[in-house]
PDB file of C-alpha atoms in Angstrom:
ATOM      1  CA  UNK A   1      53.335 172.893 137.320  1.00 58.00           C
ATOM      2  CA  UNK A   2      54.042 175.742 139.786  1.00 62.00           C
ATOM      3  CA  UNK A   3      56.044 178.709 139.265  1.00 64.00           C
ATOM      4  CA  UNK A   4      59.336 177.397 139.597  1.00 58.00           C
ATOM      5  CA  UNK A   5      58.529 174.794 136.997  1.00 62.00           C
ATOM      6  CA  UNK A   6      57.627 172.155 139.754  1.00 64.00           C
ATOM      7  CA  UNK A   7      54.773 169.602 139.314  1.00 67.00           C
ATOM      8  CA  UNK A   8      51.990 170.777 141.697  1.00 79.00           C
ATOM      9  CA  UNK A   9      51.464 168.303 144.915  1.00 85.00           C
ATOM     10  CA  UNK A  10      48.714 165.703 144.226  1.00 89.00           C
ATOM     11  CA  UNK A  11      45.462 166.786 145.628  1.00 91.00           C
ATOM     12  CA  UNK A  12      44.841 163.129 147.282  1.00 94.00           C
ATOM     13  CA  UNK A  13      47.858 164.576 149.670  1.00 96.00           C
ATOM     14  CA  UNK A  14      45.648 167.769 151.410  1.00 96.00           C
ATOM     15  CA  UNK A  15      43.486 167.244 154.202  1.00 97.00           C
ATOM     16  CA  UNK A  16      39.637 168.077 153.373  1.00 97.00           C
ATOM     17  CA  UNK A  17      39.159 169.629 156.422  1.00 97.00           C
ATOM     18  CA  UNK A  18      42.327 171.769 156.636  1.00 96.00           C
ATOM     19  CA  UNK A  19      43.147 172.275 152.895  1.00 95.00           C
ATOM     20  CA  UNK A  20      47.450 171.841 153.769  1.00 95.00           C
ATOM     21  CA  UNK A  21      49.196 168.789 152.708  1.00 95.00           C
ATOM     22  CA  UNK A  22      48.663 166.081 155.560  1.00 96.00           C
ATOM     23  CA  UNK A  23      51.596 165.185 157.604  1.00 96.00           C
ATOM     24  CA  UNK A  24      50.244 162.488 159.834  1.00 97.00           C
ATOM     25  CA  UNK A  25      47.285 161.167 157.956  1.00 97.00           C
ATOM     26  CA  UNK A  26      44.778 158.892 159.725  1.00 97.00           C
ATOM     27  CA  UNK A  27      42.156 156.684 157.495  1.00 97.00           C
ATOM     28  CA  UNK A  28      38.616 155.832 158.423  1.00 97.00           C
ATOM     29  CA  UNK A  29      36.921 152.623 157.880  1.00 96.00           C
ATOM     30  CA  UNK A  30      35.452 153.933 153.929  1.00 96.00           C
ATOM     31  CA  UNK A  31      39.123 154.765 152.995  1.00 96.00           C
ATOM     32  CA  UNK A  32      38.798 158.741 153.491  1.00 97.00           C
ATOM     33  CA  UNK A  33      42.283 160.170 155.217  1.00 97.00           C
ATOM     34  CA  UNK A  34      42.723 163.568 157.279  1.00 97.00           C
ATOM     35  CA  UNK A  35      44.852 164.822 158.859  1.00 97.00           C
ATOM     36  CA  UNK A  36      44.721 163.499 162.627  1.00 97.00           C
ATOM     37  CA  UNK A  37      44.734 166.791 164.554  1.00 97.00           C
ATOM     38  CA  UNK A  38      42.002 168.132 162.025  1.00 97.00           C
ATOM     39  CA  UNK A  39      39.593 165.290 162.320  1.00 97.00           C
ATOM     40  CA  UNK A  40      40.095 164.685 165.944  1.00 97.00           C
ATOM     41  CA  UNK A  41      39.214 168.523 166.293  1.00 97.00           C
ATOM     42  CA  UNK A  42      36.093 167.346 164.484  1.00 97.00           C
ATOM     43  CA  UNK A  43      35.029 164.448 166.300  1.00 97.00           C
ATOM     44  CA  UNK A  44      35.355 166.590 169.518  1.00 96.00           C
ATOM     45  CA  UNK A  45      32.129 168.527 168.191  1.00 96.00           C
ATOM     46  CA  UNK A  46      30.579 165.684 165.734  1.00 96.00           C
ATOM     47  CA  UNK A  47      30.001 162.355 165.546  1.00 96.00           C
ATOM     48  CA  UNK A  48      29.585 161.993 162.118  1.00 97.00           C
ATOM     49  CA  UNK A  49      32.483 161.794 158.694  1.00 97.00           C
ATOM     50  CA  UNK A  50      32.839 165.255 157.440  1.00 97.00           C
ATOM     51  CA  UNK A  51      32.682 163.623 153.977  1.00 96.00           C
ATOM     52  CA  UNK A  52      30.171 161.436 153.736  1.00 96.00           C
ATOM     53  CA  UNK A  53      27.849 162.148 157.036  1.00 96.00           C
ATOM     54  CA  UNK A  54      27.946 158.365 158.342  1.00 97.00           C
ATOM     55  CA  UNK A  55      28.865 157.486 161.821  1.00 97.00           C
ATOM     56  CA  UNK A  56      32.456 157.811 162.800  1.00 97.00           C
ATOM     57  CA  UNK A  57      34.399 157.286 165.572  1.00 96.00           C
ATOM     58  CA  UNK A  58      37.985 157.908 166.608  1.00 94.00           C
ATOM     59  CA  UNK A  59      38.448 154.433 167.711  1.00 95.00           C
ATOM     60  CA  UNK A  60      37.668 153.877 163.870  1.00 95.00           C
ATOM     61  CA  UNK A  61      40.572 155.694 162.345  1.00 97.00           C
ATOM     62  CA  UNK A  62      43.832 154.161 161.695  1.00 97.00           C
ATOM     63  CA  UNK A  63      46.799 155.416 160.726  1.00 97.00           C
ATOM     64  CA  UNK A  64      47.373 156.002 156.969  1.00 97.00           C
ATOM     65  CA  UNK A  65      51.025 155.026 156.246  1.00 96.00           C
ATOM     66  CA  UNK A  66      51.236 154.222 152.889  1.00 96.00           C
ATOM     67  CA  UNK A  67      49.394 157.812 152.113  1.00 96.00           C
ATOM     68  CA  UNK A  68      52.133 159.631 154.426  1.00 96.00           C
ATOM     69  CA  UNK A  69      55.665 157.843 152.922  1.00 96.00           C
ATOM     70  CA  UNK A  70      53.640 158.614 149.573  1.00 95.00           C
ATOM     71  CA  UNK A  71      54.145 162.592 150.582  1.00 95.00           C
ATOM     72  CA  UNK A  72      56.920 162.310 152.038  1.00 95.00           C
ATOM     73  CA  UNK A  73      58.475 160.763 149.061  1.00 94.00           C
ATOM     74  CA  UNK A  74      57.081 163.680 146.720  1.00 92.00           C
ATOM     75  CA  UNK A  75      57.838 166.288 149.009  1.00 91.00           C
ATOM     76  CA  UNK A  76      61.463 164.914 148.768  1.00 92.00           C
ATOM     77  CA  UNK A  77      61.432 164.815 144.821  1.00 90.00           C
ATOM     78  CA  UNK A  78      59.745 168.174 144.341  1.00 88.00           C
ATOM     79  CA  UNK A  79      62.499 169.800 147.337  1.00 89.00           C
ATOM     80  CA  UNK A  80      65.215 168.214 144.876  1.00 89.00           C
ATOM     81  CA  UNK A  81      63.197 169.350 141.731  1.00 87.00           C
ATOM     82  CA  UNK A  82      63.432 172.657 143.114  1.00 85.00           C
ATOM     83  CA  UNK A  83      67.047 173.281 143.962  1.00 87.00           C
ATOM     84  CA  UNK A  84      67.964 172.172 140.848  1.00 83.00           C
ATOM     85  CA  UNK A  85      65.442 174.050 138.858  1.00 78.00           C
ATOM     86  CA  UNK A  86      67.507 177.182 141.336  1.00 78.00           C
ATOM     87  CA  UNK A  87      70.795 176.222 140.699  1.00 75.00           C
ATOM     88  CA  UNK A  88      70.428 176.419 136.724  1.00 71.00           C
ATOM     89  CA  UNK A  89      68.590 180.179 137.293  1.00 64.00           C
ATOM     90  CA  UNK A  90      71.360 181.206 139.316  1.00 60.00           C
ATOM     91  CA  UNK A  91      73.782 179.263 136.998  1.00 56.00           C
ATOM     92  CA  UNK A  92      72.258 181.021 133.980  1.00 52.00           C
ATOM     93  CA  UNK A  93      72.343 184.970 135.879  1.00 52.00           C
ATOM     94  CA  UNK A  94      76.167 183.879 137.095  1.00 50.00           C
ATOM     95  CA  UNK A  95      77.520 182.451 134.087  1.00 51.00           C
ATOM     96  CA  UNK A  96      79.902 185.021 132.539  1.00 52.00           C
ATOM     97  CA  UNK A  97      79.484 185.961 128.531  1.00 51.00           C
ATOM     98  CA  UNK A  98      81.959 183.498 126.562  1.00 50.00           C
ATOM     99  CA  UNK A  99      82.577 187.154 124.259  1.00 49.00           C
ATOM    100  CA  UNK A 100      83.623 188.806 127.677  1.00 49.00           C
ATOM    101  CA  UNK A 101      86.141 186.361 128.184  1.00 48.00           C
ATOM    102  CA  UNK A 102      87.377 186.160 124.648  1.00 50.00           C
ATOM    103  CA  UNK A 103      90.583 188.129 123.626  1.00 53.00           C
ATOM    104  CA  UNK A 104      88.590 189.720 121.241  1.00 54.00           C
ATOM    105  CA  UNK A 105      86.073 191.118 123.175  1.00 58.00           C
ATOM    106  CA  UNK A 106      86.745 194.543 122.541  1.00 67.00           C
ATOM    107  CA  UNK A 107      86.675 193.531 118.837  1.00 67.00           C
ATOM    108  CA  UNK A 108      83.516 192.436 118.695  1.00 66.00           C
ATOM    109  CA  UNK A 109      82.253 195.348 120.786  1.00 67.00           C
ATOM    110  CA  UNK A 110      83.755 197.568 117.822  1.00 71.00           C
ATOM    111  CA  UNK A 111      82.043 195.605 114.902  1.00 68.00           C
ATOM    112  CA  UNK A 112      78.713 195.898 116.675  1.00 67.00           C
ATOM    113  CA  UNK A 113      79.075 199.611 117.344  1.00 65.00           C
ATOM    114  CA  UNK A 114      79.936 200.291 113.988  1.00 70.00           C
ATOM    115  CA  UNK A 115      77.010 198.778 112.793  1.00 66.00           C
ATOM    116  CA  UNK A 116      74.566 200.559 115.233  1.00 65.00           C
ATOM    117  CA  UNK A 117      76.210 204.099 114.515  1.00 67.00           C
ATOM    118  CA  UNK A 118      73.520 205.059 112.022  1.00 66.00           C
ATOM    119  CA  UNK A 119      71.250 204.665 114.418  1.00 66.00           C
ATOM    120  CA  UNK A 120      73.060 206.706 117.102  1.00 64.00           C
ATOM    121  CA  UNK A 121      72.754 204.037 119.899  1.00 66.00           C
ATOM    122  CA  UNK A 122      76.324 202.649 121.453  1.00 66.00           C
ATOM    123  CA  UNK A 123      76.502 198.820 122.446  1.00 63.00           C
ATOM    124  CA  UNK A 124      78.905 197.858 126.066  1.00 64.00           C
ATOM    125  CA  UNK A 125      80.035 194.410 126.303  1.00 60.00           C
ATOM    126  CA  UNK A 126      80.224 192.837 129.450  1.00 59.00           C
ATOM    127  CA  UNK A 127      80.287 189.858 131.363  1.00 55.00           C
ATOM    128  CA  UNK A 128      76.289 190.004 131.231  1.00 56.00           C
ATOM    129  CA  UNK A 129      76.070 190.414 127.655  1.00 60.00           C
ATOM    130  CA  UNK A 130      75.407 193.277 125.414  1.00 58.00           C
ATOM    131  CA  UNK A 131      73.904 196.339 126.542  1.00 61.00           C
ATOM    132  CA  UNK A 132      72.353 199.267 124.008  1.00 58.00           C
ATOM    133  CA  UNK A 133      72.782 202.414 124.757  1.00 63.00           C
ATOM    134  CA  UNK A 134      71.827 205.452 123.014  1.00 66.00           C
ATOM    135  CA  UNK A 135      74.533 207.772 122.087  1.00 64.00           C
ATOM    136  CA  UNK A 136      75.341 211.593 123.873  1.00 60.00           C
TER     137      UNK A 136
END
């Protein structure tokens, strides 16, 4: 999982030779993909597989399109993954405090005051909840 909670992008999905998630993956004939700017970048210098050092060709790659509707799709899932995982933060800062809206707000804010006098701090009740303050 990243840091919003996502599940992190299979590693099958990034190019070898550029480390990013492939968008147009190409496969050569043992079944290793790259991305096919990257590896036609390579074959411009070499003329071997940057994996496994055996003889390739451009003529030999073909293009990988299971492997790309495969990233696609997750890209999709984790984009929709994502908003939602947004919309309930920004649901849960937005929300106003169900005490706020209550009647009795100022009630409660009272009771709890009361209660904290001893220890000279002051409570405020607001539509972001309780805050503790200490007294003048």
């Amino acid at each position: 999982m990243d840091e919003n909670g996502v599940p992190r992008i299979a590693s099958s999905f990034y190019c070898p030779l550029t480390m990013t998630v492939m968008k147009d993956p190409v496969q050569d004939r043992e079944g290793n993909s790259y991305e096919i700017g990257a590896i036609m970048r390579w074959l411009e210098i070499k003329d071997t597989s940057p994996i496994t050092r055996n003889k390739l060709k451009w003529r030999h790659l073909t293009p990988n399109r299971a492997l790309r509707e495969a990233i696609e799709f997750e890209e999709k899932r984790r984009q929709r993954l994502l908003e939602k995982r947004q919309s309930q933060k920004s649901a849960m800062y937005h929300e106003p405090n169900r005490f706020h809206d209550m009647k009795h707000g100022s009630v409660i804010e009272k009771v709890i005051n009361e209660c904290l006098s001893e220890m000279k701090i002051n409570a405020r009740l607001d539509s972001w909840g309780i805050a503790f303050v200490p007294m003048n």
